């Protein structure tokens, strides 16, 4: 398993974080990474004291059975944009999928756990 950490020294990963809203003890953020480091968004949010809901790696490794998807990581790429390294064309993709933890559905997302 690969785990990353924030350490003193030169910055090698940059993420812009914007609070979009708060509701029922939860907050929703827009995360815009400038770099693409391993687990960058998860490490940065845990470092800010607001780990991503459902994260079983950060800030503390939580053991769960393999294939257990009952509490999925609440991280969603709404848009993905990049310059294609082969063609040089700008590419953009979007998603209309919504995060369960932000919707008003019953279930695990309203409990007191992570």
mmCIF file with all atom_site columns, C-alpha atoms in Angstrom:
data_model
loop_
_atom_site.group_PDB
_atom_site.id
_atom_site.type_symbol
_atom_site.label_atom_id
_atom_site.label_alt_id
_atom_site.label_comp_id
_atom_site.label_asym_id
_atom_site.label_entity_id
_atom_site.label_seq_id
_atom_site.pdbx_PDB_ins_code
_atom_site.Cartn_x
_atom_site.Cartn_y
_atom_site.Cartn_z
_atom_site.occupancy
_atom_site.B_iso_or_equiv
_atom_site.pdbx_formal_charge
_atom_site.auth_seq_id
_atom_site.auth_comp_id
_atom_site.auth_asym_id
_atom_site.auth_atom_id
_atom_site.pdbx_PDB_model_num
ATOM 1   C CA . UNK A 1 1   ? 0.000   0.000  0.000   1.00 0.00 ? 1   UNK A CA 1
ATOM 2   C CA . UNK A 1 2   ? 1.282   3.451  -0.880  1.00 0.00 ? 2   UNK A CA 1
ATOM 3   C CA . UNK A 1 3   ? 0.760   6.202  1.689   1.00 0.00 ? 3   UNK A CA 1
ATOM 4   C CA . UNK A 1 4   ? 1.960   9.765  1.259   1.00 0.00 ? 4   UNK A CA 1
ATOM 5   C CA . UNK A 1 5   ? 2.578   12.522 3.791   1.00 0.00 ? 5   UNK A CA 1
ATOM 6   C CA . UNK A 1 6   ? 3.195   16.245 4.036   1.00 0.00 ? 6   UNK A CA 1
ATOM 7   C CA . UNK A 1 7   ? 6.804   16.853 5.020   1.00 0.00 ? 7   UNK A CA 1
ATOM 8   C CA . UNK A 1 8   ? 8.943   19.960 5.574   1.00 0.00 ? 8   UNK A CA 1
ATOM 9   C CA . UNK A 1 9   ? 10.873  21.225 2.561   1.00 0.00 ? 9   UNK A CA 1
ATOM 10  C CA . UNK A 1 10  ? 10.152  22.491 -0.929  1.00 0.00 ? 10  UNK A CA 1
ATOM 11  C CA . UNK A 1 11  ? 6.538   22.143 -2.073  1.00 0.00 ? 11  UNK A CA 1
ATOM 12  C CA . UNK A 1 12  ? 6.059   19.488 -4.741  1.00 0.00 ? 12  UNK A CA 1
ATOM 13  C CA . UNK A 1 13  ? 2.249   19.321 -4.753  1.00 0.00 ? 13  UNK A CA 1
ATOM 14  C CA . UNK A 1 14  ? -0.225  22.203 -4.979  1.00 0.00 ? 14  UNK A CA 1
ATOM 15  C CA . UNK A 1 15  ? -4.006  22.033 -4.500  1.00 0.00 ? 15  UNK A CA 1
ATOM 16  C CA . UNK A 1 16  ? -6.392  24.998 -4.461  1.00 0.00 ? 16  UNK A CA 1
ATOM 17  C CA . UNK A 1 17  ? -9.206  24.379 -1.930  1.00 0.00 ? 17  UNK A CA 1
ATOM 18  C CA . UNK A 1 18  ? -12.520 26.266 -1.896  1.00 0.00 ? 18  UNK A CA 1
ATOM 19  C CA . UNK A 1 19  ? -15.367 25.716 0.564   1.00 0.00 ? 19  UNK A CA 1
ATOM 20  C CA . UNK A 1 20  ? -18.607 25.446 -1.433  1.00 0.00 ? 20  UNK A CA 1
ATOM 21  C CA . UNK A 1 21  ? -21.077 24.848 1.359   1.00 0.00 ? 21  UNK A CA 1
ATOM 22  C CA . UNK A 1 22  ? -21.897 23.298 4.715   1.00 0.00 ? 22  UNK A CA 1
ATOM 23  C CA . UNK A 1 23  ? -24.906 21.227 5.704   1.00 0.00 ? 23  UNK A CA 1
ATOM 24  C CA . UNK A 1 24  ? -25.769 18.790 8.507   1.00 0.00 ? 24  UNK A CA 1
ATOM 25  C CA . UNK A 1 25  ? -22.240 18.717 9.891   1.00 0.00 ? 25  UNK A CA 1
ATOM 26  C CA . UNK A 1 26  ? -20.667 18.083 6.490   1.00 0.00 ? 26  UNK A CA 1
ATOM 27  C CA . UNK A 1 27  ? -18.822 20.423 4.145   1.00 0.00 ? 27  UNK A CA 1
ATOM 28  C CA . UNK A 1 28  ? -18.363 20.317 0.386   1.00 0.00 ? 28  UNK A CA 1
ATOM 29  C CA . UNK A 1 29  ? -15.174 21.603 -1.232  1.00 0.00 ? 29  UNK A CA 1
ATOM 30  C CA . UNK A 1 30  ? -13.905 22.281 -4.723  1.00 0.00 ? 30  UNK A CA 1
ATOM 31  C CA . UNK A 1 31  ? -10.378 20.913 -5.078  1.00 0.00 ? 31  UNK A CA 1
ATOM 32  C CA . UNK A 1 32  ? -8.273  22.052 -8.023  1.00 0.00 ? 32  UNK A CA 1
ATOM 33  C CA . UNK A 1 33  ? -4.898  20.330 -8.168  1.00 0.00 ? 33  UNK A CA 1
ATOM 34  C CA . UNK A 1 34  ? -2.069  22.030 -10.039 1.00 0.00 ? 34  UNK A CA 1
ATOM 35  C CA . UNK A 1 35  ? 0.044   18.893 -9.759  1.00 0.00 ? 35  UNK A CA 1
ATOM 36  C CA . UNK A 1 36  ? -0.805  15.199 -9.824  1.00 0.00 ? 36  UNK A CA 1
ATOM 37  C CA . UNK A 1 37  ? 0.935   13.487 -6.928  1.00 0.00 ? 37  UNK A CA 1
ATOM 38  C CA . UNK A 1 38  ? -0.096  10.178 -5.394  1.00 0.00 ? 38  UNK A CA 1
ATOM 39  C CA . UNK A 1 39  ? -3.095  10.711 -3.084  1.00 0.00 ? 39  UNK A CA 1
ATOM 40  C CA . UNK A 1 40  ? -2.475  14.474 -3.250  1.00 0.00 ? 40  UNK A CA 1
ATOM 41  C CA . UNK A 1 41  ? -6.064  15.556 -2.580  1.00 0.00 ? 41  UNK A CA 1
ATOM 42  C CA . UNK A 1 42  ? -6.514  13.068 0.242   1.00 0.00 ? 42  UNK A CA 1
ATOM 43  C CA . UNK A 1 43  ? -3.243  14.105 1.922   1.00 0.00 ? 43  UNK A CA 1
ATOM 44  C CA . UNK A 1 44  ? -3.959  17.834 1.610   1.00 0.00 ? 44  UNK A CA 1
ATOM 45  C CA . UNK A 1 45  ? -7.491  17.578 3.016   1.00 0.00 ? 45  UNK A CA 1
ATOM 46  C CA . UNK A 1 46  ? -6.348  15.382 5.923   1.00 0.00 ? 46  UNK A CA 1
ATOM 47  C CA . UNK A 1 47  ? -3.538  17.891 6.573   1.00 0.00 ? 47  UNK A CA 1
ATOM 48  C CA . UNK A 1 48  ? -6.134  20.669 6.794   1.00 0.00 ? 48  UNK A CA 1
ATOM 49  C CA . UNK A 1 49  ? -8.026  18.651 9.404   1.00 0.00 ? 49  UNK A CA 1
ATOM 50  C CA . UNK A 1 50  ? -10.956 17.853 7.123   1.00 0.00 ? 50  UNK A CA 1
ATOM 51  C CA . UNK A 1 51  ? -10.286 14.371 5.726   1.00 0.00 ? 51  UNK A CA 1
ATOM 52  C CA . UNK A 1 52  ? -12.458 13.245 2.828   1.00 0.00 ? 52  UNK A CA 1
ATOM 53  C CA . UNK A 1 53  ? -15.471 11.265 4.021   1.00 0.00 ? 53  UNK A CA 1
ATOM 54  C CA . UNK A 1 54  ? -14.957 7.540  3.529   1.00 0.00 ? 54  UNK A CA 1
ATOM 55  C CA . UNK A 1 55  ? -11.153 7.805  3.262   1.00 0.00 ? 55  UNK A CA 1
ATOM 56  C CA . UNK A 1 56  ? -9.727  4.625  4.768   1.00 0.00 ? 56  UNK A CA 1
ATOM 57  C CA . UNK A 1 57  ? -6.077  5.702  4.341   1.00 0.00 ? 57  UNK A CA 1
ATOM 58  C CA . UNK A 1 58  ? -5.842  9.276  5.621   1.00 0.00 ? 58  UNK A CA 1
ATOM 59  C CA . UNK A 1 59  ? -5.338  10.537 8.229   1.00 0.00 ? 59  UNK A CA 1
ATOM 60  C CA . UNK A 1 60  ? -5.270  7.016  9.734   1.00 0.00 ? 60  UNK A CA 1
ATOM 61  C CA . UNK A 1 61  ? -5.285  3.635  7.986   1.00 0.00 ? 61  UNK A CA 1
ATOM 62  C CA . UNK A 1 62  ? -8.621  1.935  8.675   1.00 0.00 ? 62  UNK A CA 1
ATOM 63  C CA . UNK A 1 63  ? -8.826  -1.800 8.039   1.00 0.00 ? 63  UNK A CA 1
ATOM 64  C CA . UNK A 1 64  ? -11.839 -3.031 6.114   1.00 0.00 ? 64  UNK A CA 1
ATOM 65  C CA . UNK A 1 65  ? -12.575 -6.217 4.172   1.00 0.00 ? 65  UNK A CA 1
ATOM 66  C CA . UNK A 1 66  ? -11.374 -6.369 0.570   1.00 0.00 ? 66  UNK A CA 1
ATOM 67  C CA . UNK A 1 67  ? -14.238 -5.485 -1.748  1.00 0.00 ? 67  UNK A CA 1
ATOM 68  C CA . UNK A 1 68  ? -16.214 -3.615 0.924   1.00 0.00 ? 68  UNK A CA 1
ATOM 69  C CA . UNK A 1 69  ? -17.738 -0.652 -0.900  1.00 0.00 ? 69  UNK A CA 1
ATOM 70  C CA . UNK A 1 70  ? -20.422 0.203  1.669   1.00 0.00 ? 70  UNK A CA 1
ATOM 71  C CA . UNK A 1 71  ? -18.695 3.492  2.620   1.00 0.00 ? 71  UNK A CA 1
ATOM 72  C CA . UNK A 1 72  ? -17.049 4.718  -0.611  1.00 0.00 ? 72  UNK A CA 1
ATOM 73  C CA . UNK A 1 73  ? -14.581 7.579  -0.708  1.00 0.00 ? 73  UNK A CA 1
ATOM 74  C CA . UNK A 1 74  ? -16.622 10.753 -1.279  1.00 0.00 ? 74  UNK A CA 1
ATOM 75  C CA . UNK A 1 75  ? -14.294 12.214 -3.901  1.00 0.00 ? 75  UNK A CA 1
ATOM 76  C CA . UNK A 1 76  ? -15.597 12.927 -7.370  1.00 0.00 ? 76  UNK A CA 1
ATOM 77  C CA . UNK A 1 77  ? -13.969 14.419 -10.433 1.00 0.00 ? 77  UNK A CA 1
ATOM 78  C CA . UNK A 1 78  ? -16.636 16.756 -11.824 1.00 0.00 ? 78  UNK A CA 1
ATOM 79  C CA . UNK A 1 79  ? -14.314 17.834 -14.607 1.00 0.00 ? 79  UNK A CA 1
ATOM 80  C CA . UNK A 1 80  ? -11.030 16.512 -15.882 1.00 0.00 ? 80  UNK A CA 1
ATOM 81  C CA . UNK A 1 81  ? -8.989  18.667 -18.241 1.00 0.00 ? 81  UNK A CA 1
ATOM 82  C CA . UNK A 1 82  ? -5.534  18.077 -19.669 1.00 0.00 ? 82  UNK A CA 1
ATOM 83  C CA . UNK A 1 83  ? -3.403  18.505 -22.767 1.00 0.00 ? 83  UNK A CA 1
ATOM 84  C CA . UNK A 1 84  ? -3.118  15.192 -24.596 1.00 0.00 ? 84  UNK A CA 1
ATOM 85  C CA . UNK A 1 85  ? 0.608   14.355 -24.599 1.00 0.00 ? 85  UNK A CA 1
ATOM 86  C CA . UNK A 1 86  ? 0.333   12.514 -27.932 1.00 0.00 ? 86  UNK A CA 1
ATOM 87  C CA . UNK A 1 87  ? -1.823  14.876 -29.998 1.00 0.00 ? 87  UNK A CA 1
ATOM 88  C CA . UNK A 1 88  ? -1.204  18.128 -28.116 1.00 0.00 ? 88  UNK A CA 1
ATOM 89  C CA . UNK A 1 89  ? -4.977  18.782 -28.098 1.00 0.00 ? 89  UNK A CA 1
ATOM 90  C CA . UNK A 1 90  ? -6.744  20.107 -25.012 1.00 0.00 ? 90  UNK A CA 1
ATOM 91  C CA . UNK A 1 91  ? -9.144  17.499 -23.649 1.00 0.00 ? 91  UNK A CA 1
ATOM 92  C CA . UNK A 1 92  ? -12.052 18.006 -21.225 1.00 0.00 ? 92  UNK A CA 1
ATOM 93  C CA . UNK A 1 93  ? -14.458 15.527 -19.670 1.00 0.00 ? 93  UNK A CA 1
ATOM 94  C CA . UNK A 1 94  ? -17.334 16.121 -17.267 1.00 0.00 ? 94  UNK A CA 1
ATOM 95  C CA . UNK A 1 95  ? -19.579 14.098 -14.973 1.00 0.00 ? 95  UNK A CA 1
ATOM 96  C CA . UNK A 1 96  ? -23.113 14.678 -13.694 1.00 0.00 ? 96  UNK A CA 1
ATOM 97  C CA . UNK A 1 97  ? -22.760 12.057 -10.940 1.00 0.00 ? 97  UNK A CA 1
ATOM 98  C CA . UNK A 1 98  ? -23.535 13.329 -7.438  1.00 0.00 ? 98  UNK A CA 1
ATOM 99  C CA . UNK A 1 99  ? -21.895 12.411 -4.148  1.00 0.00 ? 99  UNK A CA 1
ATOM 100 C CA . UNK A 1 100 ? -24.118 10.328 -1.842  1.00 0.00 ? 100 UNK A CA 1
ATOM 101 C CA . UNK A 1 101 ? -22.881 12.125 1.265   1.00 0.00 ? 101 UNK A CA 1
ATOM 102 C CA . UNK A 1 102 ? -24.159 15.460 0.004   1.00 0.00 ? 102 UNK A CA 1
ATOM 103 C CA . UNK A 1 103 ? -27.591 14.223 -1.060  1.00 0.00 ? 103 UNK A CA 1
ATOM 104 C CA . UNK A 1 104 ? -30.372 13.878 1.481   1.00 0.00 ? 104 UNK A CA 1
ATOM 105 C CA . UNK A 1 105 ? -30.535 10.077 1.337   1.00 0.00 ? 105 UNK A CA 1
ATOM 106 C CA . UNK A 1 106 ? -30.738 7.909  4.458   1.00 0.00 ? 106 UNK A CA 1
ATOM 107 C CA . UNK A 1 107 ? -28.017 5.436  5.268   1.00 0.00 ? 107 UNK A CA 1
ATOM 108 C CA . UNK A 1 108 ? -24.387 5.401  6.309   1.00 0.00 ? 108 UNK A CA 1
ATOM 109 C CA . UNK A 1 109 ? -23.755 9.010  5.343   1.00 0.00 ? 109 UNK A CA 1
ATOM 110 C CA . UNK A 1 110 ? -25.668 10.341 8.345   1.00 0.00 ? 110 UNK A CA 1
ATOM 111 C CA . UNK A 1 111 ? -23.935 8.296  11.046  1.00 0.00 ? 111 UNK A CA 1
ATOM 112 C CA . UNK A 1 112 ? -21.318 9.614  13.442  1.00 0.00 ? 112 UNK A CA 1
ATOM 113 C CA . UNK A 1 113 ? -18.413 7.674  11.895  1.00 0.00 ? 113 UNK A CA 1
ATOM 114 C CA . UNK A 1 114 ? -16.027 8.765  9.165   1.00 0.00 ? 114 UNK A CA 1
#
